[in-house]
Amino acid sequence: MTVSVRLKDVITASGNTAIDLKDEDRDYIAQIIEALEVAHSALSIPEVRWKAYVFLDKTQSHHQAAFFGAALASDPLRPAVVRHYGLSLLERAVALNRNESTLSFVGRWMWQLASSVRDDEPTYFRNQIAKLWVELAKLYWPREWLDMDELLVVLWSKDLVHKELVAAILDNLSDDVFGGAETPPSRVSQVGPACVDIFTMSHREPPPSRVARLSVKYGTQGWLCRLAEFLDWSMPEHVLASERIRACTLRVLAAIKSAMRWASFGQITAARCNDRITKGLVAPCYAVQLACVETILALTARPTPAEEFGELFAPIYSSDHLEPLRQLHEWAAVDPENIDDDKYVLAKKLAELISISGTSTESRLALLQVDEALHEFLKVLTTVLASQSLSVSLPALKSWWKLLKLRKFMDSAVVDSFIGPVLDICSSRLLKFELLPEGTEEPIVLFLNEDLDSAPDLQAFLADYRRHCASVIELMIYRRLCQGLPFSLDTVEQTLQGLSQNQPVFDAASYKRFSPFHLTVDAQLAVFDAAEQRRVVVEEHLEKLGGRLLQLRFEDPLILKRVLQTAVTLSTSALKTKEHYILCLLKYIFTMQYVDNADNPIYAEAMRDLREACTSQLHQLAVSIPDFLITFYDELDSRVNELINSQTLDDRQKIAFRTFLFMITHRCLTIKSEMKVQRMMPVVNMIQASWEDPEFERRLQSFGGFCELVGVTGAQDYLYSHGAHSIRDWSSFELDEEGKTIQTRMGGRFMLLPLKLTKSFLMASVDRNRKGSEALAFSTMLWRPAIAVIIPRLLKLLGYSHTFYDASSWGDASDEMRSIAARALNDRFWQSGISTGSRDEFYARVNGTRMTMEGFASTLRAAVRNIREACYSMLCCMSRLELPFYCYDDLPQPLARALLEHAGALSSHQFSMIISVSRTIIDECPKGRREVFLTPLIPQVLALLDSKITAEWNEVARRNHTISTTTDVLTEEMRDESVLRQLTHSSAMLVASLLDPMRDEPSDRWSHEREVVDDSAPPDIREQMRLQPKTIEGSMRAYVLSTVDILRQLMSFCTHVIQIPDTRSSSVILRVLTTLSRDFLGQTELGAAMREYMSGDVLKAAITSLHDPRLVDVQRDLISLVIIIYVSYSPLSPTARNNLMSLPGVTEERMQKIHTGLFTARDTRQTRSLMLSLLEGVRAVSISEQGRVMFPPINGAVGGIDGRPSSSHSHQRERKHKRASAGRKKITPTSSMMMMSLEDDNVGGGDGESVFVADRAREREQEMMEHRKSPDLTGVADLLGPSAVVEQEEL
């Protein structure tokens, strides 16, 4: 039976009597004080300090802990740190002893401390009093503790320091009840309604069902109103009158901000919160201004019902509210060369507030019939948009983008005056600022350097910003054609004309990529691209401007490339029926002049890009408008033959022009098939004949013949004979004539092989052709005879190219030759955000070493890699043709052998293409051929991925145990780990795609076995299992799950991946394993075997990963997997239960209690909480938290060594990005490691299978010790994108 207590009566009855201390109590308290002094002393040695920690931890569980806590905390003469620790003892007593006597004892001393707080006491001490109050309230209020609200009102009636304490209590209480994950649901259901009662005002008689709770609230005025009235008094005049008023105001704003997230809109309006908070925007105090902005943000972020919107948000558009916003924005503007951090943070928050207000406006614009107010608001919004800080400007840009999508908004005459300014701002912001030279003093660039640390973050941010700018331009032109289109296109035309006439003198010798002039032209053409999106209504304007664009003359190859891309985009969309324009475009391409300059490799690279752009854009025209181009095919054929015979084109361009004509014929729908065959079959026959060449076939009979074919014969011997193994810097060794001869031979052989020609025409036959299309069917008929000839020879080429990467294939088995092979086959590539220097500098380094031994090795790699990648591409193209490829029953084994046998020798960077090719072959395989074709292939693919990824991650772990002595070595390690993460994620996605239930067309037949769901499972678990994807018979998922060899390798791969320290890949595989749980519930031999594997190996792997601090971000998924396995399979097998029982500290009684709780829990939150409590001893904390000192969780201590809060409550508030809580003391690495070591020792114990957790714990401890030697690259590599540039010779 619950006993209700009024603390006021208890306090009155007990008075303020002092604590009666006995001698032994005084001695123990003296020991506590001495231990705290040792813990805080910088002079204490680690061993002594640790003993102090242990003693203080034991005190937390002492039977007189509350008594000692009251004695320490109530003595005002003791240091604040000692009193703080006393409060932590009282808090611990509240958590351990839930009864009436605890409420009375702790509540009495809590009240005494709260009512006697002083201004000179540290903030962290008062915070701990508030925290103790909240913990007591969460356990006892309102049923046992009846008069809490009355006591708060009494405190509020006192001075400012007591008001600040009350505000802190209300803030923490609101956060914990309505946003905290630590408060039990059963208590939330009781404390939540009571919290609502005391915060809100009473306007009418409550319904009979709530009469029982009337005693909870004291008076009719709610706390929301009291807090708002205090703001009405303090802001803006009094906020600087004293430091105490300012501190109290900030506490009150924090409490209101917390309530803004859940209080009813009617109560917020009745308390006039918006009006009173907005007054603080002009308060002469940065902290108050920022708090006001954040408080309003908390309200505007909530979805607002239409009936409440006008009352809440309409005042924002009045001049009384807009003017403070405008003034504050002007005041918060900062100098990019001398940034005031406080003002800059405020500017960002204010921009976010204005943006959210605009978002609210767009959803309920009909309620705001005030054009004048809207005009003023848009002025503020445009002012923010024009900010030179793109971080400040972006929220306003997004707000404009959302508003422009509303017809009602665009129909308003108010918008007309903003079209020009907004278009001007957005057009200027299309510049690619990330490509500007280093040292640029542009204000926007300076702000970007301040806001973004890494190149990938910068690129992603600017790409998002430009995308929104382009969308705003597009919408304005579409919605305001008469005003927006002329303004945009005329401005672009005038700007381009001016740039063309006044471009700087061009010097190819000193050319650099992405000059400011080039970026300016590119930005103007981006405006053109945005306008083109609304091509239906702007064709005449675009044709006129497109014609003038082709008349402009630039010398920069990259500008010419950009102009060409824009012109072709126009011809394939808005102007595809404009014959005159397309003819002018073709003339522009055919007459393009290519001026090479070998002295400047950067310019030569840009010119090479222009050549490739011309051919790719020709192919784009052939795909998009073949029926138009076929009308003057003879003229095109004549012009192409003229160009080929002119000797001005290289071999690649000649092939590209031939495929251009091939694609026109192939894609055209206006000529008969006979004509197509007549034009296209000679090309295919020529390709087939080149593959049947006797000399070519002879050399394919052996690996040595392959080396002769590729031109690498003698290359290995050259490196060995010239002592490459003893040369430290290959780039410093100049090639002699022999080396140059071999290098020239290697570089020219690829174009003599039929690979490039075959790949180009195969791609032309299948590119952008949908399955079932007439064009693809025609390609199948055309290529079927040739594919039978090509495939055997192609597989030999592919197998040899993989064998070449195996050092044992280099003949000499000496250590010297192996070291040469490893070094010569290691790709050089530039990784964005990791590699030192810019991309251009990388190109310069590569080109500068062309005639050295490093360049020799680069040409060697390119010679083999070009063949390997051409084979990959051809296999993918052939798979698109389906029947000619998949109809051969004898193909799977030779294909798997050629593709996979020696692929393990490839680096992670090279290996990624194996995954892409394998996935394409698997995806394109017809359903009827899966059993024959994929059954031998998929197990070998999965086995190779498993072994490769596991080996590479083991190598990363080995490297992390060594010290990186140079920046270059560290950069290489970071780059390799980044590539490995990409490889791991690609492999995980391949596995996920195999089990994707939506990849095949739905079928009416469902697998009966998959319908089984354990009715004894908790309701939400049963629902989760029923909501999991069902396996459709005949689908890829059903095929994989019914094929034992595939399933065995897949499960092994998944088990290993969830233990890899890569959260992105692990989370993918964890979701896969979770969805598999229902597929093994059937009473079959395979289902039983898989249940045992999931309950054994998978469960152990998941628990082991829980102990890894690098995988702390996927702990929620790991716990969910453990729950699903246990709930699904424990009724059918004892394996899962036995494995959990083997964990240290898990008894039969505890396991039975958890078991019962899991099967009776009402929701996922309860099941997760139960499993977390069971696995708490092996669950790791994040690496960022490991330096934070807390009492070991063995006895559930709640305080830090300095007595400051370190419980889950404080951590929760940090996760919410609230104001910083009381500081936590750091300890030395030695002490920190000692603490983890002792904790890990406590994890151990038991024998048999229990050792797997204890052993893993010790391994983790050792790993963490070793991580101190070399920086951990996990977090850094995660931030890096996949963009990489391979050395120039190998492109």
GROMACS .gro file of C-alpha atoms in nm, residues 486-841:
model
  356
  486PRO     CA    1   1.470   3.787  -6.931
  487PHE     CA    2   1.658   3.888  -6.618
  488SER     CA    3   1.842   3.556  -6.594
  489LEU     CA    4   1.923   3.489  -6.959
  490ASP     CA    5   2.005   3.849  -7.047
  491THR     CA    6   2.237   3.868  -6.749
  492VAL     CA    7   2.406   3.542  -6.852
  493GLU     CA    8   2.445   3.654  -7.212
  494GLN     CA    9   2.592   3.992  -7.118
  495THR     CA   10   2.828   3.835  -6.866
  496LEU     CA   11   2.953   3.571  -7.109
  497GLN     CA   12   3.001   3.827  -7.385
  498GLY     CA   13   3.201   4.044  -7.148
  499LEU     CA   14   3.410   3.750  -7.030
  500SER     CA   15   3.481   3.642  -7.387
  501GLN     CA   16   3.590   3.990  -7.491
  502ASN     CA   17   3.797   4.060  -7.180
  503GLN     CA   18   3.945   3.724  -7.101
  504PRO     CA   19   4.305   3.726  -6.979
  505VAL     CA   20   4.589   3.646  -7.216
  506PHE     CA   21   4.607   3.269  -7.246
  507ASP     CA   22   4.942   3.096  -7.194
  508ALA     CA   23   4.942   2.718  -7.233
  509ALA     CA   24   5.283   2.689  -7.071
  510SER     CA   25   5.159   2.831  -6.740
  511TYR     CA   26   4.809   2.684  -6.759
  512LYS     CA   27   4.638   2.568  -6.439
  513ARG     CA   28   4.308   2.391  -6.398
  514PHE     CA   29   4.008   2.570  -6.252
  515SER     CA   30   4.128   2.927  -6.280
  516PRO     CA   31   3.900   3.198  -6.135
  517PHE     CA   32   3.811   3.297  -6.492
  518HIS     CA   33   3.704   2.942  -6.572
  519LEU     CA   34   3.498   2.915  -6.254
  520THR     CA   35   3.320   3.241  -6.334
  521VAL     CA   36   3.221   3.114  -6.681
  522ASP     CA   37   3.112   2.784  -6.527
  523ALA     CA   38   2.886   2.964  -6.278
  524GLN     CA   39   2.714   3.158  -6.557
  525LEU     CA   40   2.656   2.841  -6.756
  526ALA     CA   41   2.507   2.683  -6.444
  527VAL     CA   42   2.240   2.956  -6.453
  528PHE     CA   43   2.181   2.854  -6.813
  529ASP     CA   44   2.139   2.491  -6.704
  530ALA     CA   45   1.885   2.589  -6.436
  531ALA     CA   46   1.681   2.791  -6.685
  532GLU     CA   47   1.689   2.501  -6.931
  533GLN     CA   48   1.500   2.282  -6.683
  534ARG     CA   49   1.182   2.471  -6.776
  535ARG     CA   50   1.249   2.420  -7.146
  536VAL     CA   51   0.888   2.392  -7.260
  537VAL     CA   52   0.825   2.761  -7.209
  538VAL     CA   53   1.165   2.906  -7.299
  539GLU     CA   54   1.267   2.739  -7.627
  540GLU     CA   55   1.297   3.058  -7.830
  541HIS     CA   56   1.508   3.231  -7.569
  542LEU     CA   57   1.729   2.925  -7.529
  543GLU     CA   58   1.784   2.875  -7.902
  544LYS     CA   59   1.889   3.236  -7.939
  545LEU     CA   60   2.126   3.221  -7.646
  546GLY     CA   61   2.253   2.873  -7.743
  547GLY     CA   62   2.349   2.997  -8.089
  548ARG     CA   63   2.541   3.289  -7.941
  549LEU     CA   64   2.707   3.054  -7.693
  550LEU     CA   65   2.856   2.851  -7.980
  551GLN     CA   66   2.997   3.170  -8.131
  552LEU     CA   67   3.198   3.260  -7.822
  553ARG     CA   68   3.567   3.181  -7.842
  554PHE     CA   69   3.764   3.065  -7.542
  555GLU     CA   70   4.108   2.906  -7.526
  556ASP     CA   71   4.087   2.731  -7.189
  557PRO     CA   72   4.013   2.361  -7.265
  558LEU     CA   73   3.799   2.323  -6.954
  559ILE     CA   74   3.586   2.624  -7.049
  560LEU     CA   75   3.540   2.479  -7.398
  561LYS     CA   76   3.441   2.149  -7.238
  562ARG     CA   77   3.184   2.323  -7.015
  563VAL     CA   78   3.038   2.520  -7.307
  564LEU     CA   79   3.010   2.198  -7.507
  565GLN     CA   80   2.829   2.017  -7.228
  566THR     CA   81   2.575   2.297  -7.194
  567ALA     CA   82   2.521   2.316  -7.569
  568VAL     CA   83   2.466   1.938  -7.601
  569THR     CA   84   2.225   1.939  -7.307
  570LEU     CA   85   2.018   2.198  -7.491
  571SER     CA   86   2.020   1.997  -7.812
  572THR     CA   87   1.901   1.678  -7.642
  573SER     CA   88   1.620   1.843  -7.445
  574ALA     CA   89   1.472   2.183  -7.521
  575LEU     CA   90   1.611   2.217  -7.875
  576LYS     CA   91   1.603   1.859  -8.004
  577THR     CA   92   1.374   1.964  -8.291
  578LYS     CA   93   1.576   2.272  -8.389
  579GLU     CA   94   1.766   2.153  -8.698
  580HIS     CA   95   1.969   2.469  -8.746
  581TYR     CA   96   2.099   2.467  -8.391
  582ILE     CA   97   2.197   2.098  -8.400
  583LEU     CA   98   2.385   2.141  -8.728
  584CYS     CA   99   2.573   2.434  -8.578
  585LEU     CA  100   2.657   2.220  -8.277
  586LEU     CA  101   2.789   1.931  -8.487
  587LYS     CA  102   3.002   2.175  -8.687
  588TYR     CA  103   3.132   2.314  -8.357
  589ILE     CA  104   3.238   1.965  -8.246
  590PHE     CA  105   3.385   1.853  -8.577
  591THR     CA  106   3.592   2.171  -8.613
  592MET     CA  107   3.719   2.173  -8.258
  593GLN     CA  108   4.091   2.245  -8.251
  594TYR     CA  109   4.311   2.040  -8.017
  595VAL     CA  110   4.637   2.219  -7.942
  596ASP     CA  111   4.871   1.999  -7.739
  597ASN     CA  112   5.153   2.127  -7.522
  598ALA     CA  113   5.379   1.857  -7.388
  599ASP     CA  114   5.571   2.105  -7.176
  600ASN     CA  115   5.276   2.157  -6.942
  601PRO     CA  116   5.125   1.826  -6.827
  602ILE     CA  117   4.831   2.002  -6.660
  603TYR     CA  118   4.735   2.165  -6.988
  604ALA     CA  119   4.785   1.835  -7.172
  605GLU     CA  120   4.553   1.667  -6.922
  606ALA     CA  121   4.288   1.939  -6.971
  607MET     CA  122   4.313   1.897  -7.349
  608ARG     CA  123   4.273   1.522  -7.305
  609ASP     CA  124   3.956   1.592  -7.102
  610LEU     CA  125   3.828   1.808  -7.387
  611ARG     CA  126   3.889   1.531  -7.642
  612GLU     CA  127   3.701   1.281  -7.426
  613ALA     CA  128   3.418   1.528  -7.371
  614CYS     CA  129   3.376   1.576  -7.746
  615THR     CA  130   3.341   1.204  -7.809
  616SER     CA  131   3.115   1.144  -7.509
  617GLN     CA  132   2.888   1.431  -7.609
  618LEU     CA  133   2.868   1.290  -7.961
  619HIS     CA  134   2.750   0.962  -7.811
  620GLN     CA  135   2.496   1.156  -7.604
  621LEU     CA  136   2.358   1.306  -7.926
  622ALA     CA  137   2.343   0.964  -8.091
  623VAL     CA  138   2.144   0.819  -7.803
  624SER     CA  139   1.909   1.116  -7.763
  625ILE     CA  140   1.823   1.218  -8.121
  626PRO     CA  141   1.913   0.927  -8.353
  627ASP     CA  142   1.602   0.969  -8.568
  628PHE     CA  143   1.699   1.328  -8.643
  629LEU     CA  144   2.066   1.248  -8.709
  630ILE     CA  145   1.983   0.961  -8.945
  631THR     CA  146   1.835   1.211  -9.192
  632PHE     CA  147   2.184   1.332  -9.284
  633TYR     CA  148   2.374   1.012  -9.202
  634ASP     CA  149   2.567   1.011  -9.529
  635GLU     CA  150   2.704   1.359  -9.462
  636LEU     CA  151   2.806   1.255  -9.110
  637ASP     CA  152   2.970   0.938  -9.244
  638SER     CA  153   3.165   1.138  -9.498
  639ARG     CA  154   3.277   1.392  -9.238
  640VAL     CA  155   3.384   1.120  -8.991
  641ASN     CA  156   3.588   0.939  -9.259
  642GLU     CA  157   3.749   1.267  -9.351
  643LEU     CA  158   3.850   1.330  -8.991
  644ILE     CA  159   3.984   0.975  -8.948
  645ASN     CA  160   4.194   1.003  -9.264
  646SER     CA  161   4.327   1.345  -9.164
  647GLN     CA  162   4.563   1.190  -8.907
  648THR     CA  163   4.463   1.456  -8.652
  649LEU     CA  164   4.282   1.206  -8.429
  650ASP     CA  165   4.438   0.951  -8.198
  651ASP     CA  166   4.325   0.587  -8.193
  652ARG     CA  167   4.072   0.642  -7.916
  653GLN     CA  168   3.904   0.929  -8.099
  654LYS     CA  169   3.886   0.726  -8.420
  655ILE     CA  170   3.704   0.449  -8.238
  656ALA     CA  171   3.475   0.703  -8.071
  657PHE     CA  172   3.372   0.858  -8.404
  658ARG     CA  173   3.302   0.513  -8.550
  659THR     CA  174   3.086   0.418  -8.253
  660PHE     CA  175   2.899   0.749  -8.300
  661LEU     CA  176   2.782   0.635  -8.643
  662PHE     CA  177   2.720   0.283  -8.509
  663MET     CA  178   2.493   0.418  -8.233
  664ILE     CA  179   2.293   0.637  -8.470
  665THR     CA  180   2.209   0.336  -8.683
  666HIS     CA  181   2.144   0.113  -8.383
  667ARG     CA  182   1.909   0.349  -8.198
  668CYS     CA  183   1.719   0.478  -8.498
  669LEU     CA  184   1.356   0.366  -8.527
  670THR     CA  185   1.290   0.496  -8.877
  671ILE     CA  186   1.500   0.249  -9.079
  672LYS     CA  187   1.442  -0.120  -9.129
  673SER     CA  188   1.634  -0.395  -8.955
  674GLU     CA  189   1.785  -0.511  -9.284
  675MET     CA  190   1.948  -0.174  -9.332
  676LYS     CA  191   2.079  -0.184  -8.975
  677VAL     CA  192   2.231  -0.528  -9.027
  678GLN     CA  193   2.387  -0.415  -9.352
  679ARG     CA  194   2.562  -0.124  -9.180
  680MET     CA  195   2.646  -0.283  -8.843
  681MET     CA  196   2.729  -0.649  -8.913
  682PRO     CA  197   3.059  -0.571  -9.093
  683VAL     CA  198   3.180  -0.400  -8.775
  684VAL     CA  199   3.094  -0.701  -8.559
  685ASN     CA  200   3.251  -0.939  -8.810
  686MET     CA  201   3.570  -0.732  -8.809
  687ILE     CA  202   3.580  -0.749  -8.428
  688GLN     CA  203   3.520  -1.125  -8.431
  689ALA     CA  204   3.799  -1.174  -8.682
  690SER     CA  205   4.043  -0.982  -8.465
  691TRP     CA  206   3.973  -1.223  -8.176
  692GLU     CA  207   4.027  -1.523  -8.407
  693ASP     CA  208   4.371  -1.406  -8.518
  694PRO     CA  209   4.603  -1.711  -8.495
  695GLU     CA  210   4.896  -1.516  -8.353
  696PHE     CA  211   4.674  -1.361  -8.088
  697GLU     CA  212   4.533  -1.701  -7.996
  698ARG     CA  213   4.879  -1.857  -7.983
  699ARG     CA  214   5.001  -1.608  -7.727
  700LEU     CA  215   4.698  -1.671  -7.508
  701GLN     CA  216   4.806  -2.032  -7.452
  702SER     CA  217   5.048  -1.939  -7.173
  703PHE     CA  218   5.120  -1.669  -6.918
  704GLY     CA  219   5.451  -1.595  -7.089
  705GLY     CA  220   5.269  -1.541  -7.417
  706PHE     CA  221   5.033  -1.302  -7.237
  707CYS     CA  222   5.331  -1.101  -7.113
  708GLU     CA  223   5.463  -1.079  -7.468
  709LEU     CA  224   5.120  -0.974  -7.590
  710VAL     CA  225   5.098  -0.696  -7.334
  711GLY     CA  226   5.459  -0.588  -7.384
  712VAL     CA  227   5.572  -0.643  -7.025
  713THR     CA  228   5.823  -0.914  -7.112
  714GLY     CA  229   6.157  -0.805  -6.975
  715ALA     CA  230   6.008  -0.542  -6.746
  716GLN     CA  231   6.057  -0.752  -6.432
  717ASP     CA  232   6.410  -0.845  -6.530
  718TYR     CA  233   6.489  -0.481  -6.600
  719LEU     CA  234   6.379  -0.376  -6.253
  720TYR     CA  235   6.575  -0.658  -6.090
  721SER     CA  236   6.891  -0.608  -6.293
  722HIS     CA  237   6.898  -0.238  -6.212
  723GLY     CA  238   6.870  -0.305  -5.838
  724ALA     CA  239   6.518  -0.169  -5.788
  725HIS     CA  240   6.496  -0.356  -5.458
  726SER     CA  241   6.782  -0.150  -5.317
  727ILE     CA  242   6.673   0.189  -5.451
  728ARG     CA  243   6.477   0.375  -5.187
  729ASP     CA  244   6.335   0.650  -5.409
  730TRP     CA  245   6.240   0.520  -5.752
  731SER     CA  246   6.140   0.867  -5.868
  732SER     CA  247   6.504   0.977  -5.846
  733PHE     CA  248   6.634   0.702  -6.077
  734GLU     CA  249   6.631   0.815  -6.441
  735LEU     CA  250   6.561   0.550  -6.705
  736ASP     CA  251   6.830   0.450  -6.952
  737GLU     CA  252   6.759   0.378  -7.319
  738GLU     CA  253   6.668   0.017  -7.250
  739GLY     CA  254   6.412   0.122  -6.990
  740LYS     CA  255   6.263   0.384  -7.221
  741THR     CA  256   6.231   0.127  -7.500
  742ILE     CA  257   6.047  -0.120  -7.276
  743GLN     CA  258   5.826   0.158  -7.139
  744THR     CA  259   5.729   0.273  -7.490
  745ARG     CA  260   5.646  -0.084  -7.588
  746MET     CA  261   5.425  -0.136  -7.282
  747GLY     CA  262   5.242   0.191  -7.337
  748GLY     CA  263   5.150   0.120  -7.698
  749ARG     CA  264   5.041  -0.244  -7.689
  750PHE     CA  265   4.690  -0.197  -7.549
  751MET     CA  266   4.556  -0.020  -7.858
  752LEU     CA  267   4.690  -0.301  -8.077
  753LEU     CA  268   4.469  -0.554  -7.898
  754PRO     CA  269   4.100  -0.599  -7.988
  755LEU     CA  270   3.991  -0.504  -7.635
  756LYS     CA  271   3.931  -0.130  -7.676
  757LEU     CA  272   3.747  -0.171  -8.005
  758THR     CA  273   3.529  -0.454  -7.873
  759LYS     CA  274   3.449  -0.275  -7.547
  760SER     CA  275   3.349   0.047  -7.725
  761PHE     CA  276   3.108  -0.120  -7.966
  762LEU     CA  277   2.964  -0.351  -7.700
  763MET     CA  278   2.893  -0.051  -7.479
  764ALA     CA  279   2.736   0.129  -7.774
  765SER     CA  280   2.508  -0.173  -7.820
  766VAL     CA  281   2.378  -0.202  -7.463
  767ASP     CA  282   2.422   0.140  -7.300
  768ARG     CA  283   2.090   0.286  -7.179
  769ASN     CA  284   1.884   0.010  -7.339
  770ARG     CA  285   1.614  -0.124  -7.111
  771LYS     CA  286   1.545  -0.494  -7.079
  772GLY     CA  287   1.287  -0.604  -7.332
  773SER     CA  288   1.353  -0.311  -7.565
  774GLU     CA  289   1.380  -0.362  -7.941
  775ALA     CA  290   1.729  -0.212  -7.944
  776LEU     CA  291   1.857  -0.463  -7.687
  777ALA     CA  292   1.692  -0.752  -7.870
  778PHE     CA  293   1.862  -0.640  -8.191
  779SER     CA  294   2.197  -0.622  -8.009
  780THR     CA  295   2.149  -0.977  -7.884
  781MET     CA  296   2.090  -1.102  -8.238
  782LEU     CA  297   2.385  -0.902  -8.371
  783TRP     CA  298   2.645  -1.015  -8.116
  784ARG     CA  299   2.543  -1.374  -8.047
  785PRO     CA  300   2.787  -1.544  -8.290
  786ALA     CA  301   3.077  -1.318  -8.188
  787ILE     CA  302   3.028  -1.370  -7.813
  788ALA     CA  303   3.082  -1.744  -7.850
  789VAL     CA  304   3.424  -1.665  -7.998
  790ILE     CA  305   3.517  -1.383  -7.763
  791ILE     CA  306   3.432  -1.529  -7.420
  792PRO     CA  307   3.695  -1.809  -7.398
  793ARG     CA  308   3.975  -1.576  -7.503
  794LEU     CA  309   3.845  -1.297  -7.282
  795LEU     CA  310   3.852  -1.522  -6.975
  796LYS     CA  311   4.212  -1.618  -7.046
  797LEU     CA  312   4.310  -1.252  -7.067
  798LEU     CA  313   4.131  -1.177  -6.740
  799GLY     CA  314   4.286  -1.473  -6.560
  800TYR     CA  315   4.636  -1.380  -6.674
  801SER     CA  316   4.588  -1.016  -6.576
  802HIS     CA  317   4.497  -1.128  -6.222
  803THR     CA  318   4.785  -1.375  -6.212
  804PHE     CA  319   5.026  -1.092  -6.294
  805TYR     CA  320   4.947  -0.935  -5.953
  806ASP     CA  321   5.061  -1.248  -5.775
  807ALA     CA  322   5.430  -1.200  -5.695
  808SER     CA  323   5.493  -1.573  -5.744
  809SER     CA  324   5.414  -1.532  -6.116
  810TRP     CA  325   5.718  -1.310  -6.162
  811GLY     CA  326   5.941  -1.614  -6.200
  812ASP     CA  327   6.214  -1.546  -5.945
  813ALA     CA  328   6.098  -1.648  -5.597
  814SER     CA  329   6.369  -1.449  -5.418
  815ASP     CA  330   6.283  -1.198  -5.151
  816GLU     CA  331   6.426  -0.920  -5.366
  817MET     CA  332   6.195  -0.997  -5.657
  818ARG     CA  333   5.896  -1.024  -5.424
  819SER     CA  334   5.970  -0.682  -5.278
  820ILE     CA  335   6.003  -0.538  -5.630
  821ALA     CA  336   5.671  -0.693  -5.731
  822ALA     CA  337   5.489  -0.562  -5.424
  823ARG     CA  338   5.621  -0.212  -5.483
  824ALA     CA  339   5.576  -0.206  -5.860
  825LEU     CA  340   5.214  -0.326  -5.837
  826ASN     CA  341   5.109  -0.077  -5.568
  827ASP     CA  342   4.893   0.193  -5.727
  828ARG     CA  343   4.960   0.559  -5.664
  829PHE     CA  344   4.636   0.750  -5.624
  830TRP     CA  345   4.515   1.075  -5.479
  831GLN     CA  346   4.239   1.060  -5.216
  832SER     CA  347   4.030   1.369  -5.157
  833GLY     CA  348   4.063   1.490  -4.800
  834ILE     CA  349   4.352   1.256  -4.712
  835SER     CA  350   4.634   1.288  -4.960
  836THR     CA  351   4.870   1.576  -4.908
  837GLY     CA  352   4.861   1.849  -5.169
  838SER     CA  353   4.600   1.922  -5.432
  839ARG     CA  354   4.488   1.711  -5.724
  840ASP     CA  355   4.690   1.925  -5.963
  841GLU     CA  356   5.000   1.879  -5.750
   0.00000   0.00000   0.00000
